[in-house]
Coordinates of C-alpha atoms and ligand atoms in Angstrom, one line a residue:
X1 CA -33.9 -6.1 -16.6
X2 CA -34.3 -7.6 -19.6
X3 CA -30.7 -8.0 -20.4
X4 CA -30.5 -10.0 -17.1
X5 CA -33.4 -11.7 -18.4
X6 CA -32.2 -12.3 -22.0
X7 CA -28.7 -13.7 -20.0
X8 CA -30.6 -16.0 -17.8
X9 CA -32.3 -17.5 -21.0
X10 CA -29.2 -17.7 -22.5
X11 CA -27.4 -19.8 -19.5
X12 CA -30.0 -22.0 -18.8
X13 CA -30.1 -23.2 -22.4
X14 CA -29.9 -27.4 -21.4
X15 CA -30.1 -26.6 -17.5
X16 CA -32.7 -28.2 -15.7
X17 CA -35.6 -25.8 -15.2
X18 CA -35.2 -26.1 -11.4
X19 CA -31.6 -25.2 -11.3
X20 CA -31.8 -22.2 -13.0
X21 CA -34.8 -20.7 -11.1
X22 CA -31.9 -20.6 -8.0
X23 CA -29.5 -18.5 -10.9
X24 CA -29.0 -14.8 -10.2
X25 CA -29.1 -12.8 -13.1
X26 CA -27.5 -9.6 -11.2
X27 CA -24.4 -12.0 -10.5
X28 CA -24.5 -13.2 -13.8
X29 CA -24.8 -9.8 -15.2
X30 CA -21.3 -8.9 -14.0
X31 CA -19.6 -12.5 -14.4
X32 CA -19.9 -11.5 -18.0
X33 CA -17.0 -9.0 -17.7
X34 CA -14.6 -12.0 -16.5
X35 CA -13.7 -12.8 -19.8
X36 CA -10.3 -14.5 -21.6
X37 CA -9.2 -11.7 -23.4
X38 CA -9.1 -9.4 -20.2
X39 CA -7.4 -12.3 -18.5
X40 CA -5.2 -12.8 -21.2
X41 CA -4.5 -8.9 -21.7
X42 CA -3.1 -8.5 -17.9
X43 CA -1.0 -11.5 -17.5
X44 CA 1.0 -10.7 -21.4
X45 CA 2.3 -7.9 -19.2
X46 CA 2.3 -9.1 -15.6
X47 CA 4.3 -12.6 -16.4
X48 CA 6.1 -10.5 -19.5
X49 CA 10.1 -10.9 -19.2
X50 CA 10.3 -6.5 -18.2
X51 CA 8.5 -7.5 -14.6
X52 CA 11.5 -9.6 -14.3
X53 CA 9.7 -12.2 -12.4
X54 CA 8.7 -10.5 -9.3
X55 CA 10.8 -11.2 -7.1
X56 CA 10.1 -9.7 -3.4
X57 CA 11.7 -6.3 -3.2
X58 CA 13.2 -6.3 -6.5
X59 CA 12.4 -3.9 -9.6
X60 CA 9.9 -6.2 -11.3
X61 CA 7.5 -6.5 -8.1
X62 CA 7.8 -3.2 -7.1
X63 CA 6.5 -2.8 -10.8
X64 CA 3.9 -5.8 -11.0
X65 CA 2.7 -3.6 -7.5
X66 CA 2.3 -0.4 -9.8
X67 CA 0.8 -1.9 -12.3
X68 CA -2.0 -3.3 -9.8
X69 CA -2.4 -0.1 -8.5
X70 CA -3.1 1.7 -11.8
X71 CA -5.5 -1.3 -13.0
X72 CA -7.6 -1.2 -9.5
X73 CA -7.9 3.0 -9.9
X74 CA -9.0 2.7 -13.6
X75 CA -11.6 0.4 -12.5
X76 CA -12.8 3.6 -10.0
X77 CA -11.7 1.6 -6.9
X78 CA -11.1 4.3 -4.2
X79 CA -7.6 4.2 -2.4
X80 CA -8.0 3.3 1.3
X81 CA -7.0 6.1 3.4
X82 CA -3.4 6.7 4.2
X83 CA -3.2 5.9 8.2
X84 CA 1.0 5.9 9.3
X85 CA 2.6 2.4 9.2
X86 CA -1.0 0.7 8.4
X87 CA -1.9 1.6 4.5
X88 CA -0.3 3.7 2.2
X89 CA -3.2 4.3 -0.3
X90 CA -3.1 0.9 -2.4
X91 CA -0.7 -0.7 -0.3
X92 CA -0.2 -2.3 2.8
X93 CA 4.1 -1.9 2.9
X94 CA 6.5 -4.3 5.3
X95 CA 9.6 -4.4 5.8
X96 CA 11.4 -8.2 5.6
X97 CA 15.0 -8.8 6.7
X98 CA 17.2 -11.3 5.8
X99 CA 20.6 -12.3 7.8
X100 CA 23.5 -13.0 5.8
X101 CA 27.1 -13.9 5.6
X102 CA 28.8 -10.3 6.3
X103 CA 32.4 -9.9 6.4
X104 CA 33.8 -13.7 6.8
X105 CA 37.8 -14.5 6.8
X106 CA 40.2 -17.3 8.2
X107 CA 43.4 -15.3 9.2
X108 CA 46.4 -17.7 9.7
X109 CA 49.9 -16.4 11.3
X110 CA 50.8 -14.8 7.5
X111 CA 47.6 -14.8 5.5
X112 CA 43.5 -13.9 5.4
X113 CA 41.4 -15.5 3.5
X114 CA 38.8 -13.4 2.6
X115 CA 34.9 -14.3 1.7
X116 CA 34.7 -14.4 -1.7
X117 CA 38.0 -14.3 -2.7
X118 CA 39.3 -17.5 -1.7
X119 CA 35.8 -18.7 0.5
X120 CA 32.8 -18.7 -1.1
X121 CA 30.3 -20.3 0.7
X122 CA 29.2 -21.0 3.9
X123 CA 26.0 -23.1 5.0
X124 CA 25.0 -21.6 8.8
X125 CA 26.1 -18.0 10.0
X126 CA 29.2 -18.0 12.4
X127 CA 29.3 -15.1 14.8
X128 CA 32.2 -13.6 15.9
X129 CA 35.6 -15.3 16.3
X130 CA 37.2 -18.5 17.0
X131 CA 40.4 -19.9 16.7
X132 CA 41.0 -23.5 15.4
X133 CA 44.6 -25.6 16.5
X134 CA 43.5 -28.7 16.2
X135 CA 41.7 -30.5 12.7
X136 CA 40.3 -33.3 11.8
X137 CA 40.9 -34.7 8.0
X138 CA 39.1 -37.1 6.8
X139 CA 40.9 -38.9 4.5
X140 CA 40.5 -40.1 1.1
X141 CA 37.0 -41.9 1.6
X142 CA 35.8 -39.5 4.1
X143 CA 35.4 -41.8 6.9
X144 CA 33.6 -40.2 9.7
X145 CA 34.4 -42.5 12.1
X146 CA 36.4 -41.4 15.1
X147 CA 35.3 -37.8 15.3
X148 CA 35.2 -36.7 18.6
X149 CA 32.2 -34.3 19.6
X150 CA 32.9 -30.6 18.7
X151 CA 35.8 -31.6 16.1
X152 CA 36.9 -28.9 13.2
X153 CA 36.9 -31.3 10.5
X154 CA 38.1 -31.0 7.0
X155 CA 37.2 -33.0 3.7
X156 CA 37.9 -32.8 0.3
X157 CA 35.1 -33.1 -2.0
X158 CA 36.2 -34.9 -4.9
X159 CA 32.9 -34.2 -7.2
X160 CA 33.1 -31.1 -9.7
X161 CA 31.7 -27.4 -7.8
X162 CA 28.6 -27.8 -9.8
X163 CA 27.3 -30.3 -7.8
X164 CA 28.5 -28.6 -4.4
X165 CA 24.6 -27.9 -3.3
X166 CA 23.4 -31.1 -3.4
X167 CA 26.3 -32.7 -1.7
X168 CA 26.5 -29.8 0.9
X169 CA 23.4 -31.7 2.1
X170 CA 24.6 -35.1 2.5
X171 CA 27.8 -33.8 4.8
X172 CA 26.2 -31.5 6.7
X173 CA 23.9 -33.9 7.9
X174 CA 26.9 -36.1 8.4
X175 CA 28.7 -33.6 10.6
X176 CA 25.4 -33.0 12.2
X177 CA 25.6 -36.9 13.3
X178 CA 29.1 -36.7 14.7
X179 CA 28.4 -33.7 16.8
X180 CA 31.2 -31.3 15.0
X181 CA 31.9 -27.3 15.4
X182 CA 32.7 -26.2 12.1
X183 CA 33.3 -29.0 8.7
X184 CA 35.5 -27.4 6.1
X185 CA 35.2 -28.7 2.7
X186 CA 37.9 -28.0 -0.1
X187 CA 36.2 -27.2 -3.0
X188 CA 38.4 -28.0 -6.2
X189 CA 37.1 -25.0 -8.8
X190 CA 34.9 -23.1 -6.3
X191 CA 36.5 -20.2 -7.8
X192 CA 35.5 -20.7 -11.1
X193 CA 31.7 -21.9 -10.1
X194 CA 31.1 -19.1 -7.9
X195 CA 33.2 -16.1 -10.1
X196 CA 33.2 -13.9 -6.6
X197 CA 29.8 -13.4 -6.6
X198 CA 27.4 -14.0 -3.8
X199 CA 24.3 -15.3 -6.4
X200 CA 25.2 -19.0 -4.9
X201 CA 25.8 -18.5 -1.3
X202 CA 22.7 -19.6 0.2
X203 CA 21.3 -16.8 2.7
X204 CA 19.4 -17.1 5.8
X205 CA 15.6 -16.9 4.8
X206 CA 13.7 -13.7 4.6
X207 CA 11.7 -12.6 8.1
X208 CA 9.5 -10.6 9.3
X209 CA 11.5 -7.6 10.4
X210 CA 9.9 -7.2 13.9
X211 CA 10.3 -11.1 14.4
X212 CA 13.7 -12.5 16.1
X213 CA 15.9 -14.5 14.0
X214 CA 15.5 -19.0 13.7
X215 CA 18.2 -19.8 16.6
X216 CA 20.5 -21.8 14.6
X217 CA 21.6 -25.0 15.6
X218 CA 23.6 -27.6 13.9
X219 CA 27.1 -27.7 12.2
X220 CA 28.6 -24.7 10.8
X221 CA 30.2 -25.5 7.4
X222 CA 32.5 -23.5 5.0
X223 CA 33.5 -23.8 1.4
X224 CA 36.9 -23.0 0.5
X225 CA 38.7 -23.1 -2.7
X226 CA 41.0 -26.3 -2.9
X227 CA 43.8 -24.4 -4.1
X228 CA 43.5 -22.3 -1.0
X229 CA 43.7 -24.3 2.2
X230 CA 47.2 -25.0 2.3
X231 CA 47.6 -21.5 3.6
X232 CA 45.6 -22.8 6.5
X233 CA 48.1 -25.4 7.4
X234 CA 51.6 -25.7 7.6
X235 CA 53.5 -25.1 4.3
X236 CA 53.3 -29.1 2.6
X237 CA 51.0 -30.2 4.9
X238 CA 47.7 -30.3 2.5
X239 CA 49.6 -31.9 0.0
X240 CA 51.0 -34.5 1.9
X241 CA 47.5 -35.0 3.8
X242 CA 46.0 -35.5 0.1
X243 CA 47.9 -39.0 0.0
X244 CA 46.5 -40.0 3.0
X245 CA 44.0 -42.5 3.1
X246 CA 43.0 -42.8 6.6
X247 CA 41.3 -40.1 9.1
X248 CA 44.2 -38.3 10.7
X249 CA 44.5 -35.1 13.4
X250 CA 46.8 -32.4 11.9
X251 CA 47.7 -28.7 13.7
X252 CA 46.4 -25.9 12.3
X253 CA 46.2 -22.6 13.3
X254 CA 43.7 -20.4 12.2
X255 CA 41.0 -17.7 13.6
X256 CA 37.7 -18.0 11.8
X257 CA 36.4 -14.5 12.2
X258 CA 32.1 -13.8 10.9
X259 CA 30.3 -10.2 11.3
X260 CA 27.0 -11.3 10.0
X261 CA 25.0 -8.9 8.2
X262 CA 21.2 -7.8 8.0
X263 CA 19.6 -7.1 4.3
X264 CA 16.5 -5.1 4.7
X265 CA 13.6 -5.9 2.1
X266 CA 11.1 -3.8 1.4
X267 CA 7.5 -4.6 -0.1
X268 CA 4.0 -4.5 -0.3
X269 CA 0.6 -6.2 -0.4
X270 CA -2.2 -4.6 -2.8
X271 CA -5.5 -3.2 -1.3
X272 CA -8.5 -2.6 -3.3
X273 CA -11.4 -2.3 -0.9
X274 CA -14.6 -2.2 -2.3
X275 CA -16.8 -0.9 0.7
X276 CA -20.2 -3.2 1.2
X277 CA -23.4 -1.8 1.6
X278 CA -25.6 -2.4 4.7
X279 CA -23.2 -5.0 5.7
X280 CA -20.0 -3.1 5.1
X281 CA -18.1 -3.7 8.5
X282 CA -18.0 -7.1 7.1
X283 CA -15.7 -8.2 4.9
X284 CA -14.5 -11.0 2.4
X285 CA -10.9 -11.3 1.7
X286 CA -10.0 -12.4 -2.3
X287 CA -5.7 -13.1 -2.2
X288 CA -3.5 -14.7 -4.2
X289 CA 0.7 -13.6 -4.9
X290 CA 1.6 -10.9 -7.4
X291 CA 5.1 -12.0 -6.4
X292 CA 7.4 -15.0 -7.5
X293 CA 11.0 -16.0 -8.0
X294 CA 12.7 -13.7 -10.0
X295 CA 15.7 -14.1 -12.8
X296 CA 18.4 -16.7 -12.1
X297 CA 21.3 -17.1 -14.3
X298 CA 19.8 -14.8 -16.4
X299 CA 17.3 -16.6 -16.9
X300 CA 13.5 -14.9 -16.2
X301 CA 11.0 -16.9 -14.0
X302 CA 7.8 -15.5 -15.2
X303 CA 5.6 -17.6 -12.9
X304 CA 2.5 -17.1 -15.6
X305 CA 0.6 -19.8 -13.8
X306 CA 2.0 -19.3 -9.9
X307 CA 0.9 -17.0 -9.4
X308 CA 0.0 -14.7 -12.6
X309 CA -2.9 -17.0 -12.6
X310 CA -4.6 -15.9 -9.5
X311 CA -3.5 -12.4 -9.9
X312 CA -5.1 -11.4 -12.9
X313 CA -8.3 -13.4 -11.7
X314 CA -8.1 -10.8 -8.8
X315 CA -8.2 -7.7 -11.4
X316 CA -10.8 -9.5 -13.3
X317 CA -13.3 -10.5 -10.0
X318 CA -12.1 -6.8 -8.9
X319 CA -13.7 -4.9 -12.5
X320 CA -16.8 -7.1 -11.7
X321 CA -17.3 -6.0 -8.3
X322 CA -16.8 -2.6 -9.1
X323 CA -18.9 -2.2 -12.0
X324 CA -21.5 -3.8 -10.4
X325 CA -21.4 -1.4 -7.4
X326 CA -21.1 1.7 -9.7
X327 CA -24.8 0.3 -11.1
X328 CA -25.8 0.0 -7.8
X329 CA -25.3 -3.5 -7.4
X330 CA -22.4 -3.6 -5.0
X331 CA -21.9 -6.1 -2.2
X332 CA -23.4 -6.0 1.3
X333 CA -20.6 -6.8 2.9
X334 CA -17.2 -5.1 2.0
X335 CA -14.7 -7.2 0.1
X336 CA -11.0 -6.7 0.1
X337 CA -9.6 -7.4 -3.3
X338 CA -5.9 -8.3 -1.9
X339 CA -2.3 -9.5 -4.2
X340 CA 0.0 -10.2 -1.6
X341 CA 3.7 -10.2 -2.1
X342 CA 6.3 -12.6 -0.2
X343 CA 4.3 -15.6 -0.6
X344 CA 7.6 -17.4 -2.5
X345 CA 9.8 -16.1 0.7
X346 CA 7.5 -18.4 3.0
X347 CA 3.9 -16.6 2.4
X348 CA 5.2 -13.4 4.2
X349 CA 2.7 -10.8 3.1
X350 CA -0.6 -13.1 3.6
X351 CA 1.7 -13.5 7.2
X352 CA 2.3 -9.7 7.4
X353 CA -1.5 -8.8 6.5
X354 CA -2.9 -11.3 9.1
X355 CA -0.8 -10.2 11.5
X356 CA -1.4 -6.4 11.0
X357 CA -4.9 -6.5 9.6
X358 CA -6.0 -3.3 8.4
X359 CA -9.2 -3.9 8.9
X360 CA -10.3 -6.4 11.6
X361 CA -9.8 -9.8 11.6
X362 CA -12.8 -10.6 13.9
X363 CA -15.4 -8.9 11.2
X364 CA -13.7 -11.0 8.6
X365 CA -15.9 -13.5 7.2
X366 CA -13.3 -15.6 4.8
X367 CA -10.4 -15.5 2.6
X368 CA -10.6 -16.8 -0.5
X369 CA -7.2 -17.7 -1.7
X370 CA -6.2 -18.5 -5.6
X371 CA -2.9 -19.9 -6.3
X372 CA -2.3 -21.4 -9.7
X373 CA -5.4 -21.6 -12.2
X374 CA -4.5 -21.8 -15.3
X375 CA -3.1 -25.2 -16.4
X376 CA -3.9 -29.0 -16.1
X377 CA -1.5 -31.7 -14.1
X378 CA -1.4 -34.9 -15.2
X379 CA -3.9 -36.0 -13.4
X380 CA -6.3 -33.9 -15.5
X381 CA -4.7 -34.8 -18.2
X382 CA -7.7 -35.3 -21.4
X383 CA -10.4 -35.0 -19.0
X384 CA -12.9 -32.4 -18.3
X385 CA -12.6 -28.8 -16.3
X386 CA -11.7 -29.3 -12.8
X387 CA -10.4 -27.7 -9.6
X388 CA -8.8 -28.7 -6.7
X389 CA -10.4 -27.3 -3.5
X390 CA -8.6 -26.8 -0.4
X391 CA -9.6 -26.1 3.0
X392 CA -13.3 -25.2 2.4
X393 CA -14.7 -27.4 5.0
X394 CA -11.6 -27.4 7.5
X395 CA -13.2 -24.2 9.7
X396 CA -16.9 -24.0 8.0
X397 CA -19.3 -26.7 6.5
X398 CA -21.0 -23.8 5.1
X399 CA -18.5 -22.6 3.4
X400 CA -17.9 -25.6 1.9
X401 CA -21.1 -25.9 1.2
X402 CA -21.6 -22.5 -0.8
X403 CA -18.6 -23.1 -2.5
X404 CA -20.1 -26.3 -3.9
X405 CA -23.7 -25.0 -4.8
X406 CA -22.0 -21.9 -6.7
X407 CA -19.8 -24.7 -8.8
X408 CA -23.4 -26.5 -9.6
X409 CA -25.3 -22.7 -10.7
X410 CA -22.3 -21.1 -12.3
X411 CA -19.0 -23.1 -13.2
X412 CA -19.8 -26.8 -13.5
X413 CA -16.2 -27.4 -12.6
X414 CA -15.2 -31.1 -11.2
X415 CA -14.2 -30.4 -7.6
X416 CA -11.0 -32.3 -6.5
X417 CA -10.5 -32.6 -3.2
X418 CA -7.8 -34.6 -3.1
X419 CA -5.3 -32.3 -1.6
X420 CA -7.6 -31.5 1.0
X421 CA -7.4 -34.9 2.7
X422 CA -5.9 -34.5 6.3
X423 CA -2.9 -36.3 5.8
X424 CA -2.1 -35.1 2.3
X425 CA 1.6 -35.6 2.1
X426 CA 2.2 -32.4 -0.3
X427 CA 0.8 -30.4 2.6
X428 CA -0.8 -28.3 0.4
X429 CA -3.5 -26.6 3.4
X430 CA -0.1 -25.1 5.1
X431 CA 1.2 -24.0 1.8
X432 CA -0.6 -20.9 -0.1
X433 CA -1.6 -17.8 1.7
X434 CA -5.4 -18.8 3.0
X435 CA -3.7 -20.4 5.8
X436 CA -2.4 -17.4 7.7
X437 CA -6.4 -16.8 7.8
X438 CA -7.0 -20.0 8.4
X439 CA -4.8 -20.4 11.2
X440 CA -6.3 -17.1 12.6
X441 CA -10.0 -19.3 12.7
X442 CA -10.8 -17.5 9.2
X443 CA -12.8 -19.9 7.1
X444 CA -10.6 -19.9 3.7
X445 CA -10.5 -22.2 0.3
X446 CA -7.5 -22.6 -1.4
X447 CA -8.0 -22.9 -5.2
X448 CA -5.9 -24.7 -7.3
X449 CA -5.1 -26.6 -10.5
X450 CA -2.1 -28.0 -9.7
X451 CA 1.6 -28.4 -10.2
X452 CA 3.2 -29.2 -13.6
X453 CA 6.3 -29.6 -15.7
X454 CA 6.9 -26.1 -15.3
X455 CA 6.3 -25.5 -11.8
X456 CA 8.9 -23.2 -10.4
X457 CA 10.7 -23.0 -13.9
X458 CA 12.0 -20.7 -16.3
X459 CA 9.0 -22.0 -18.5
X460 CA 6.0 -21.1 -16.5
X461 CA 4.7 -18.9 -19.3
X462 CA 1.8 -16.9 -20.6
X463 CA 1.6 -19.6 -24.4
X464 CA 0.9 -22.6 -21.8
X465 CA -1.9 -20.6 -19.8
X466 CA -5.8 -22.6 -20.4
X467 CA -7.6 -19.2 -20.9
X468 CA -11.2 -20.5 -21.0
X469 CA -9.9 -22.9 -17.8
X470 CA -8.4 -19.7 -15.9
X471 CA -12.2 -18.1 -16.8
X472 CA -14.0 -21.3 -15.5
X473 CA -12.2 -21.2 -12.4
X474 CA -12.3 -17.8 -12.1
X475 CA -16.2 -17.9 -12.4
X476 CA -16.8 -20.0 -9.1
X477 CA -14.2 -17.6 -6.9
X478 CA -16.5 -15.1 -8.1
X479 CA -19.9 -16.2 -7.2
X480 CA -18.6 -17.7 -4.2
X481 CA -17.6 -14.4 -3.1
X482 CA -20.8 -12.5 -4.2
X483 CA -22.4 -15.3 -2.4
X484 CA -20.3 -14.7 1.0
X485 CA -20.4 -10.8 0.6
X486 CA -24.4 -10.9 0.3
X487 CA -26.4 -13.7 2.2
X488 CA -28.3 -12.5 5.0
X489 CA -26.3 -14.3 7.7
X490 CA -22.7 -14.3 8.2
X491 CA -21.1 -17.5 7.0
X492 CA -20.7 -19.5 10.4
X493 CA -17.4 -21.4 11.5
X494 CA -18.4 -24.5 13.5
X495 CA -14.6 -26.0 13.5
X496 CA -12.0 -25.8 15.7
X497 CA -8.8 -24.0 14.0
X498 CA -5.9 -27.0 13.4
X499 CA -2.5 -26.7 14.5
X500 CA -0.3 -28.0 11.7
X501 CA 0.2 -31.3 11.5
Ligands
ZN1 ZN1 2.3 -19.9 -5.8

């Protein structure tokens, strides 16, 4: 008691008296173990170039996941027990799939084009086979004018390969206007760009595997190499077409032929689950995304702030609750420590938990979601500790409430709410994990410092990470939650759940 006491003192140095007669010196006590170091010591390794930017179903998740693992059982937190297809210990496993371009060639009378050999990119999936007689050049200034609903049109870019992506954009939404089947663009140095690997070729995005693909709608556009598509016409015709100014039919005779193919991904959420007290068949959900981008071009995304951020604030709030119930200070209600992979693929694992809860969704009082802690945007730039706060009063005033009256006891943050306005163009309530709760009437908060120069870059690394920020911000998740896990009364939702806007 006395330590408690001797903490207390040592807080409410300058607080007024009245204010600190609300503090908790048991919550206090174990805040204490949330420290910068500790932070600091997990994300060196979690956001370190060997974890290889955690990219769902790759190597370097599959490790960050081990790693989480082995820091949640050193802490003494219990596995859950293994139940077939629900938990595997630690972790909640799913299974994503992702459709891609399979085997895709243009066979002409005495020649096949092969995917990536001669094509090497392709912007929606075409199933099966069709043949093409009839095609629709565009001419020098690519004048869409004229084509007829349905057309097989083909255009020659005239801007270097590098640049392919962005302009793939403007002209499918071009042959999107005029109604065509298939646009063909002849690529000068596609070969060269894309060295006959499929790293470029934009894939189909990652699903649920018990979900039924996106129907696809829209244009279906391929990327051949310039040098190429003269086997698709009659000998001379391509180059004599090249001098052509004006739109002009030509005969062609081609079969476009597309198995499309299925790539199974494998991951996993975390679990720790620190069982509650007399409350325990409640429980408070703590996520945020172990996973993140990857390597591209060789080039390691180690996503130090999205999401290493909220990860290691999770294994930090995790030690705290766990020492605190080995003292005999746990929570009342049970809370479910949980880093969810997939979140970069379209928040997939916060989708796959909330969709196969392990434990019910009904006794869950909130989710309390962290995504990106540790830095300052430019709004913030110069100005004191702050946080954005997100969602916290969009399914419970109370929960907005507690949130706020934890800042004022225990992290004196400014609390920006900014992003939580209703018409927020960023969208940011629809964009972290909290909202698959949310959207299942869970009253969630979405915490957040906001995005910066190195958002989503090579650069998001562990030397630009605000340690006594991170801790700050850490500090209020954490008393919020002890809050949630141990008032009498179950936080009450008194909003309607939103559709998105
Ligand atoms: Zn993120």
């Amino acid at each position: 008691m006395r330590i408690h006491h001797l903490l207390c003192v040592l807080y409410c140095w300058g607080v007024p008296a009245a204010l600190c007669a609300q503090l908790d010196s048991t919550a206090l006590k174990y805040a204490a173990s949330i420290t910068t170091d500790d932070l600091k010591r997990h994300l060196e390794v979690l956001a370190s170039d060997a974890y290889e930017g955690r990219d769902t179903g790759k190597e370097g998740q599959k490790k960050a996941a081990r790693y989480l693992r082995e820091a949640f059982n050193a802490m003494g937190i219990p596995a859950i027990p293994v139940e077939e297809g629900i938990s595997e210990g630690y972790f909640q496993p799913f299974t994503l799939v992702q459709d891609r371009s399979g085997s895709l060639s243009l066979t002409t009378g005495y020649d096949t084009l092969q995917w990536l050999e001669d094509l090497f990119y392709i912007q929606e999936n075409i199933s099966g086979s069709f043949t093409v007689d009839q095609l629709r050049y565009l001419g020098r200034s690519n004048e869409w004018a004229g084509t007829t609903k349905d057309a097989v049109v083909l255009m020659r870019s005239t801007a270097p390969a590098t640049e392919l992506r962005s302009n793939l954009r403007t002209w499918t939404d071009q042959a999107r206007s005029a109604s065509a089947r298939l646009l063909l663009v002849a690529q000068p140095g596609l070969r060269e760009e894309f060295s006959n690997s499929d790293v470029n070729v934009p894939h189909g995005r990652l699903r649920q595997a018990d979900t039924a693909p996106r129907p696809r709608s829209g244009p279906q556009v391929m990327v051949v190499d310039d040098a190429v598509v003269d086997a698709l016409l009659a000998r001379g015709t391509w180059a004599k077409l090249q001098r052509s100014r004006k739109p002009r039919q030509v005969s062609a005779r081609f079969t476009v032929h597309h198995d499309p193919a299925q790539l199974q991904v494998h991951t996993e959420n975390v679990l720790a689950y620190i069982e509650g007290s007399d409350k325990k068949d409640e429980l408070v959900v703590l996520t945020a995304h172990y996973d993140h981008v990857g390597v591209e071009k060789g080039e390691v995304y180690n996503g130090a702030d999205d999401d290493g951020s909220g990860t290691v604030a999770l294994l930090e709030m995790a030690e705290a609750f766990a020492q605190a119930k080995a003292a005999g200070h746990g929570p009342r209600r049970s809370i479910l420590i949980m880093p969810v992979s997939g979140e970069e693929k379209g928040l997939l694992g916060s989708e796959y938990y909330s969709d196969h809860p392990v434990f019910p969704l009904e006794h869950t009082v909130a989710d309390l979601n962290i995504d990106m802690i540790g830095r300052t945007d430019s709004a913030h730039a110069g100005k004191d500790p702050y946080i954005y706060i997100i969602g916290s009063d969009r399914l419970s005033s109370e929960l907005h409430a507690i949130n706020e009256q934890a800042n004022r006891l225990y992290a004196g943050l400014r609390l920006d709410y900014t992003y939580n306005a209703a018409d927020d163009p960023n969208r940011f309530y629809y964009r972290s994990d909290h909202y698959n709760f949310a959207r299942k009437g869970i009253p969630s908060i979405f915490y957040f410092s906001g995005v910066h120069e190195d958002y989503h870059k090579p650069t998001d690394d562990v030397e630009k990470i605000e340690f006594d920020r991170l801790r700050q911000r850490t500090l209020l998740v954490f008393h919020t939650t002890w809050q949630l896990a141990n008032q009498e009364q179950r936080i009450v939702a008194d909003k309607p759940v939103e559709k998105p806007r």
